[in-house]
Short mmCIF file of C-alpha atoms in Angstrom, two decimals:
data_model
loop_
_atom_site.label_atom_id
_atom_site.label_comp_id
_atom_site.label_asym_id
_atom_site.label_seq_id
_atom_site.Cartn_x
_atom_site.Cartn_y
_atom_site.Cartn_z
CA MET A 1 -41.57 -22.78 122.34
CA ALA A 2 -42.53 -21.48 118.92
CA LYS A 3 -46.18 -21.83 118.04
CA ARG A 4 -47.35 -23.17 114.73
CA SER A 5 -50.47 -21.71 113.17
CA ARG A 6 -53.66 -23.69 113.57
CA GLY A 7 -56.17 -24.39 110.89
CA LYS A 8 -54.08 -22.90 108.09
CA ALA A 9 -52.61 -24.70 105.15
CA ILE A 10 -48.87 -24.47 104.72
CA ALA A 11 -48.09 -21.93 102.00
CA ALA A 12 -46.52 -23.27 98.85
CA PRO A 13 -42.85 -22.29 98.58
CA ASN A 14 -43.47 -20.10 95.55
CA GLU A 15 -46.73 -18.48 96.70
CA ALA A 16 -44.99 -15.21 97.57
CA VAL A 17 -41.45 -14.00 97.16
CA VAL A 18 -41.64 -12.17 100.55
CA VAL A 19 -43.81 -12.83 103.62
CA VAL A 20 -43.88 -10.48 106.61
CA ARG A 21 -44.87 -12.39 109.74
CA ALA A 22 -45.62 -11.62 113.43
CA LEU A 23 -47.31 -13.15 116.44
CA LEU A 24 -50.31 -11.01 117.41
CA ASN A 25 -52.53 -12.00 120.33
CA ASP A 26 -51.15 -15.54 120.18
CA GLU A 27 -52.17 -15.81 116.50
CA LEU A 28 -49.88 -16.01 113.52
CA PHE A 29 -50.24 -12.91 111.31
CA GLU A 30 -48.88 -12.76 107.78
CA ALA A 31 -48.72 -10.04 105.14
CA ARG A 32 -47.49 -10.98 101.67
CA VAL A 33 -45.80 -9.11 98.88
CA THR A 34 -48.22 -9.55 96.00
CA GLU A 35 -46.63 -7.13 93.55
CA PRO A 36 -43.07 -8.48 93.13
CA ARG A 37 -42.51 -6.56 89.90
CA ARG A 38 -42.30 -3.32 91.89
CA LEU A 39 -39.61 -4.61 94.23
CA ALA A 40 -36.67 -3.49 92.10
CA ARG A 41 -37.86 0.12 91.84
CA VAL A 42 -38.74 0.43 95.55
CA ALA A 43 -35.45 -1.23 96.63
CA GLN A 44 -33.43 1.14 94.46
CA GLU A 45 -35.19 4.25 95.78
CA TRP A 46 -34.90 3.28 99.46
CA SER A 47 -31.25 2.20 99.11
CA TYR A 48 -30.47 5.73 97.87
CA ILE A 49 -32.54 7.35 100.66
CA LEU A 50 -30.60 5.48 103.30
CA ARG A 51 -27.25 6.19 101.70
CA VAL A 52 -27.91 9.93 102.17
CA ARG A 53 -29.30 9.46 105.71
CA ALA A 54 -26.99 12.22 107.03
CA ARG A 55 -29.10 14.75 105.13
CA TRP A 56 -32.35 13.96 106.93
CA ALA A 57 -31.60 11.89 110.06
CA GLN A 58 -31.85 14.93 112.37
CA ASP A 59 -34.93 16.42 110.70
CA ALA A 60 -38.12 15.21 112.45
CA ASP A 61 -40.39 16.50 109.68
CA LEU A 62 -38.45 14.68 106.97
CA ARG A 63 -38.42 11.47 109.01
CA SER A 64 -42.18 11.74 109.37
CA GLN A 65 -42.55 12.22 105.60
CA LEU A 66 -40.38 9.17 104.99
CA GLY A 67 -42.60 7.17 107.31
CA GLU A 68 -45.63 8.13 105.21
CA ARG A 69 -43.72 7.21 102.07
CA ALA A 70 -42.80 3.84 103.56
CA VAL A 71 -46.51 3.14 104.14
CA LYS A 72 -47.29 4.09 100.56
CA ASP A 73 -44.42 2.03 99.07
CA LEU A 74 -45.28 -1.06 101.13
CA SER A 75 -48.91 -0.69 100.06
CA SER A 76 -47.75 -0.64 96.43
CA LEU A 77 -46.05 -3.99 97.07
CA GLY A 78 -49.26 -5.49 98.49
CA ILE A 79 -48.86 -4.86 102.25
CA SER A 80 -51.80 -2.63 103.12
CA GLY A 81 -52.07 0.17 105.61
CA ALA A 82 -54.49 -1.96 107.67
CA GLN A 83 -51.90 -4.76 107.82
CA LEU A 84 -49.20 -2.25 108.85
CA LYS A 85 -51.44 -1.03 111.69
CA SER A 86 -51.67 -4.61 112.92
CA LEU A 87 -47.89 -5.06 112.61
CA ALA A 88 -47.44 -1.82 114.59
CA THR A 89 -48.54 -3.72 117.72
CA ALA A 90 -45.92 -6.47 117.33
CA GLU A 91 -42.71 -6.72 119.36
CA ARG A 92 -40.93 -8.85 116.77
CA ILE A 93 -41.44 -9.16 113.00
CA GLU A 94 -39.87 -11.65 110.61
CA VAL A 95 -39.33 -11.00 106.90
CA GLU A 96 -39.20 -14.35 105.10
CA LEU A 97 -37.47 -14.36 101.68
CA ALA A 98 -38.03 -17.16 99.20
CA GLY A 99 -35.01 -18.75 97.57
CA LEU A 100 -34.66 -18.53 93.83
CA ASP A 101 -36.42 -21.48 92.27
CA PRO A 102 -35.97 -21.82 88.48
CA ASN A 103 -38.99 -24.20 88.39
CA GLY A 104 -41.19 -21.84 90.36
CA PHE A 105 -41.58 -18.07 90.49
CA GLY A 106 -38.45 -17.66 88.35
CA ASP A 107 -38.08 -13.86 88.46
CA GLU A 108 -34.41 -13.34 89.26
CA ILE A 109 -34.76 -9.55 89.34
CA ALA A 110 -37.50 -9.71 91.98
CA TYR A 111 -35.51 -12.12 94.15
CA GLU A 112 -32.42 -9.97 93.94
CA ALA A 113 -34.42 -6.84 94.79
CA ALA A 114 -36.07 -8.59 97.74
CA SER A 115 -32.65 -9.38 99.21
CA GLU A 116 -31.43 -5.84 98.68
CA MET A 117 -34.53 -4.17 100.14
CA PRO A 118 -33.87 -2.39 103.50
CA TRP A 119 -36.90 -4.11 105.04
CA GLU A 120 -35.80 -3.34 108.56
CA TYR A 121 -35.91 0.44 108.11
CA LEU A 122 -38.89 0.39 105.76
CA ILE A 123 -41.10 -1.63 108.14
CA SER A 124 -39.85 0.26 111.19
CA ALA A 125 -40.65 3.65 109.62
CA ALA A 126 -44.03 2.50 108.28
CA THR A 127 -45.23 0.98 111.55
CA ARG A 128 -44.08 4.06 113.49
CA SER A 129 -46.10 6.16 111.08
CA GLN A 130 -49.08 3.89 111.80
CA GLY A 131 -48.88 4.40 115.56
CA ARG A 132 -46.12 2.12 116.86
CA PHE A 133 -44.49 3.45 120.03
CA ARG A 134 -42.70 0.41 121.44
CA SER A 135 -39.31 -0.90 120.42
CA LEU A 136 -39.34 -3.44 117.62
CA LEU A 137 -37.00 -6.28 116.51
CA ILE A 138 -37.10 -7.09 112.81
CA THR A 139 -35.26 -10.16 111.48
CA ARG A 140 -35.14 -11.81 108.10
CA LEU A 141 -34.82 -15.45 107.12
CA LEU A 142 -34.72 -17.67 104.06
CA ARG A 143 -37.67 -19.99 103.32
CA ASN A 144 -36.81 -23.63 103.94
CA GLY A 145 -40.02 -25.30 102.79
CA LEU A 146 -41.35 -25.99 106.27
CA GLY A 147 -44.59 -24.63 107.66
CA PRO A 148 -44.71 -21.08 109.07
CA VAL A 149 -43.75 -20.71 112.72
CA ALA A 150 -44.82 -17.78 114.88
CA PRO A 151 -41.84 -15.56 115.76
CA HIS A 152 -40.55 -15.69 119.32
CA PRO A 153 -37.48 -14.26 121.04
CA PRO A 154 -34.50 -16.43 120.06
CA LYS A 155 -33.06 -18.73 122.70
CA SER A 156 -29.61 -18.74 121.13
CA VAL A 157 -27.83 -16.11 119.04
CA LEU A 158 -24.62 -16.20 117.05
CA PHE A 159 -23.31 -12.69 116.31
CA VAL A 160 -20.78 -12.64 113.45
CA VAL A 161 -18.60 -9.64 112.66
CA SER A 162 -16.54 -9.67 109.47
CA ALA A 163 -14.05 -6.87 108.92
CA PRO A 164 -10.91 -8.41 107.42
CA GLY A 165 -7.78 -6.54 106.45
CA ARG A 166 -8.11 -2.79 105.89
CA LEU A 167 -11.79 -2.87 106.80
CA ASP A 168 -10.99 -3.48 110.47
CA ASP A 169 -9.17 -0.13 110.67
CA GLY A 170 -12.13 1.97 109.65
CA TYR A 171 -15.22 0.30 111.12
CA SER A 172 -16.61 -0.63 114.50
CA PHE A 173 -19.64 -2.84 114.98
CA LYS A 174 -19.79 -2.48 118.77
CA GLU A 175 -22.92 -0.34 118.83
CA GLU A 176 -24.72 -2.74 116.51
CA GLU A 177 -23.80 -5.67 118.73
CA GLU A 178 -25.12 -3.79 121.81
CA ARG A 179 -28.41 -2.95 120.06
CA ILE A 180 -29.02 -6.54 118.93
CA SER A 181 -28.02 -7.86 122.36
CA ALA A 182 -30.53 -5.56 124.03
CA ALA A 183 -33.25 -6.42 121.49
CA VAL A 184 -33.05 -10.19 122.13
CA GLY A 185 -32.95 -9.73 125.92
CA THR A 186 -29.43 -10.79 126.91
CA GLU A 187 -29.64 -8.31 129.80
CA SER A 188 -32.75 -9.96 131.21
CA LYS A 189 -32.42 -10.83 134.89
CA SER A 190 -34.36 -14.02 134.27
CA ARG A 191 -32.09 -16.86 133.17
CA SER A 192 -35.00 -18.59 131.48
CA ARG A 193 -35.54 -15.56 129.21
CA SER A 194 -31.92 -14.58 128.55
CA PRO A 195 -30.67 -16.27 125.32
CA GLN A 196 -27.37 -17.98 124.82
CA TRP A 197 -25.07 -15.51 123.09
CA LYS A 198 -21.80 -15.97 121.19
CA THR A 199 -19.79 -13.39 119.24
CA ILE A 200 -17.13 -14.32 116.66
CA LYS A 201 -15.00 -11.69 114.97
CA THR A 202 -13.70 -11.90 111.40
CA PRO A 203 -13.82 -15.68 111.10
CA SER A 204 -12.58 -17.49 108.02
CA VAL A 205 -15.23 -19.22 105.90
CA SER A 206 -14.30 -22.55 107.46
CA GLN A 207 -14.33 -21.14 110.99
CA LEU A 208 -17.75 -19.62 110.38
CA ALA A 209 -19.06 -22.95 109.09
CA ASP A 210 -17.73 -24.68 112.25
CA ALA A 211 -19.34 -22.08 114.53
CA ILE A 212 -22.73 -22.46 112.82
CA ARG A 213 -22.62 -26.24 113.08
CA GLU A 214 -21.60 -26.35 116.73
CA ASN A 215 -25.07 -25.36 117.89
CA SER A 216 -28.66 -25.22 116.67
CA TRP A 217 -28.67 -21.41 116.67
CA GLU A 218 -32.14 -19.90 116.50
CA ALA A 219 -30.70 -16.65 115.20
CA VAL A 220 -27.49 -15.81 113.31
CA HIS A 221 -26.78 -12.08 112.86
CA VAL A 222 -24.03 -11.27 110.39
CA THR A 223 -22.58 -7.79 110.00
CA GLY A 224 -19.76 -6.51 107.88
CA VAL A 225 -19.17 -4.98 104.44
CA ASP A 226 -20.90 -6.43 101.40
CA ASN A 227 -19.45 -6.88 97.93
CA HIS A 228 -20.95 -3.62 96.66
CA GLN A 229 -19.83 -1.49 99.62
CA ALA A 230 -16.26 -2.69 99.30
CA GLY A 231 -15.91 -0.78 96.00
CA TRP A 232 -17.16 2.40 97.63
CA PHE A 233 -15.10 2.21 100.79
CA ILE A 234 -11.74 1.01 99.46
CA GLU A 235 -10.29 2.95 96.56
CA ASP A 236 -9.51 0.88 93.49
CA PHE A 237 -10.65 -2.30 95.27
CA TYR A 238 -12.09 -3.96 92.18
CA THR A 239 -9.50 -2.46 89.83
CA ASP A 240 -6.72 -4.06 91.89
CA LEU A 241 -8.68 -7.30 92.11
CA GLU A 242 -9.18 -7.48 88.36
CA THR A 243 -5.48 -6.97 87.80
CA GLY A 244 -4.08 -9.17 90.60
CA SER A 245 -6.73 -11.90 91.13
CA PRO A 246 -9.16 -11.98 88.15
CA ASP A 247 -10.36 -15.47 89.11
CA ARG A 248 -11.60 -14.22 92.49
CA LEU A 249 -13.49 -11.40 90.79
CA GLU A 250 -14.94 -13.69 88.14
CA ALA A 251 -16.38 -15.94 90.85
CA VAL A 252 -18.78 -13.20 91.98
CA ILE A 253 -19.78 -11.88 88.55
CA ASP A 254 -22.95 -13.30 87.04
CA ALA A 255 -23.60 -14.16 83.38
CA HIS A 256 -24.74 -10.61 82.71
CA GLY A 257 -21.55 -9.06 84.08
CA ARG A 258 -23.17 -7.85 87.27
CA LEU A 259 -21.60 -8.07 90.73
CA GLN A 260 -23.55 -10.60 92.80
CA ASP A 261 -24.74 -10.03 96.36
CA GLY A 262 -22.44 -11.24 99.10
CA MET A 263 -19.92 -9.96 101.60
CA ILE A 264 -16.20 -9.77 102.38
CA LEU A 265 -14.76 -12.59 104.46
CA TRP A 266 -11.32 -13.82 105.37
CA GLU A 267 -10.00 -17.22 104.28
CA GLY A 268 -6.45 -18.34 104.91
CA THR A 269 -4.06 -15.83 103.34
CA GLU A 270 -6.93 -14.10 101.48
CA THR A 271 -7.73 -11.08 103.64
CA SER A 272 -10.54 -9.93 101.31
CA CYS A 273 -12.29 -13.04 100.08
CA LEU A 274 -15.44 -12.22 98.11
CA PHE A 275 -18.31 -14.44 99.15
CA ARG A 276 -21.59 -14.85 97.26
CA SER A 277 -24.94 -14.99 99.07
CA ALA A 278 -25.76 -17.99 96.88
CA ASP A 279 -22.87 -19.87 98.55
CA SER A 280 -24.36 -19.59 102.06
CA PRO A 281 -25.99 -23.08 102.09
CA ARG A 282 -22.54 -24.68 102.12
CA LEU A 283 -21.97 -23.20 105.58
CA LEU A 284 -24.83 -25.24 106.99
#
């Protein structure tokens, strides 16, 4: 059973654009991003670092330097080294992202950067640099206005793989599924600790909505190719889309002409249906 914090007021929805949360010694621990204006710069730099991972992944010294940089960058966002040392003792960490509220915080750039930030690697590298030696599960969730709940291993997991059309020929998500499965304890010999697990592969939008509604899943892990990656991985993807289906492309372009966050799904005869992150509530 998840534990709610005692003696603490529920944070206002717009108090912080990002909250990093863990259960430490049966107490709810939270670290907040207090410098949201720096999110865009840090997200851009770390996205590039991870794109060229092949250059440094096998170099222990460079990985160590990146861990130190992760500590410095998180500190610049408001998450201090002392807080990271505390988080280094956690087995599970949640990164809670606030939804864009025009009447509240109102900084669209910060919200977009928060969603693009590779929190999982950044926190993993920083806590390892601060002394973490155990394995760590990092998940992210969207704020829903309810009070904070201490993270606990999920009792039910829906694992969604989306690789429609040509994407299915070039990508395998088997290793990712195995890592997540091990992290949540599906191999536990104790039935009481082993979560319910379901995998669905390349569902349509409607099938995905049905799968989400069929159970009160405590965790939904979605993997696939996002709207930005599609243009890198499939030659002339957006050129062909602009020529053949301009309405589909227009649906994921914002008022400033920028491609919005989202991923590639399948829907009916559309093997590469662009889906916006902002549309996700309609699946619930």
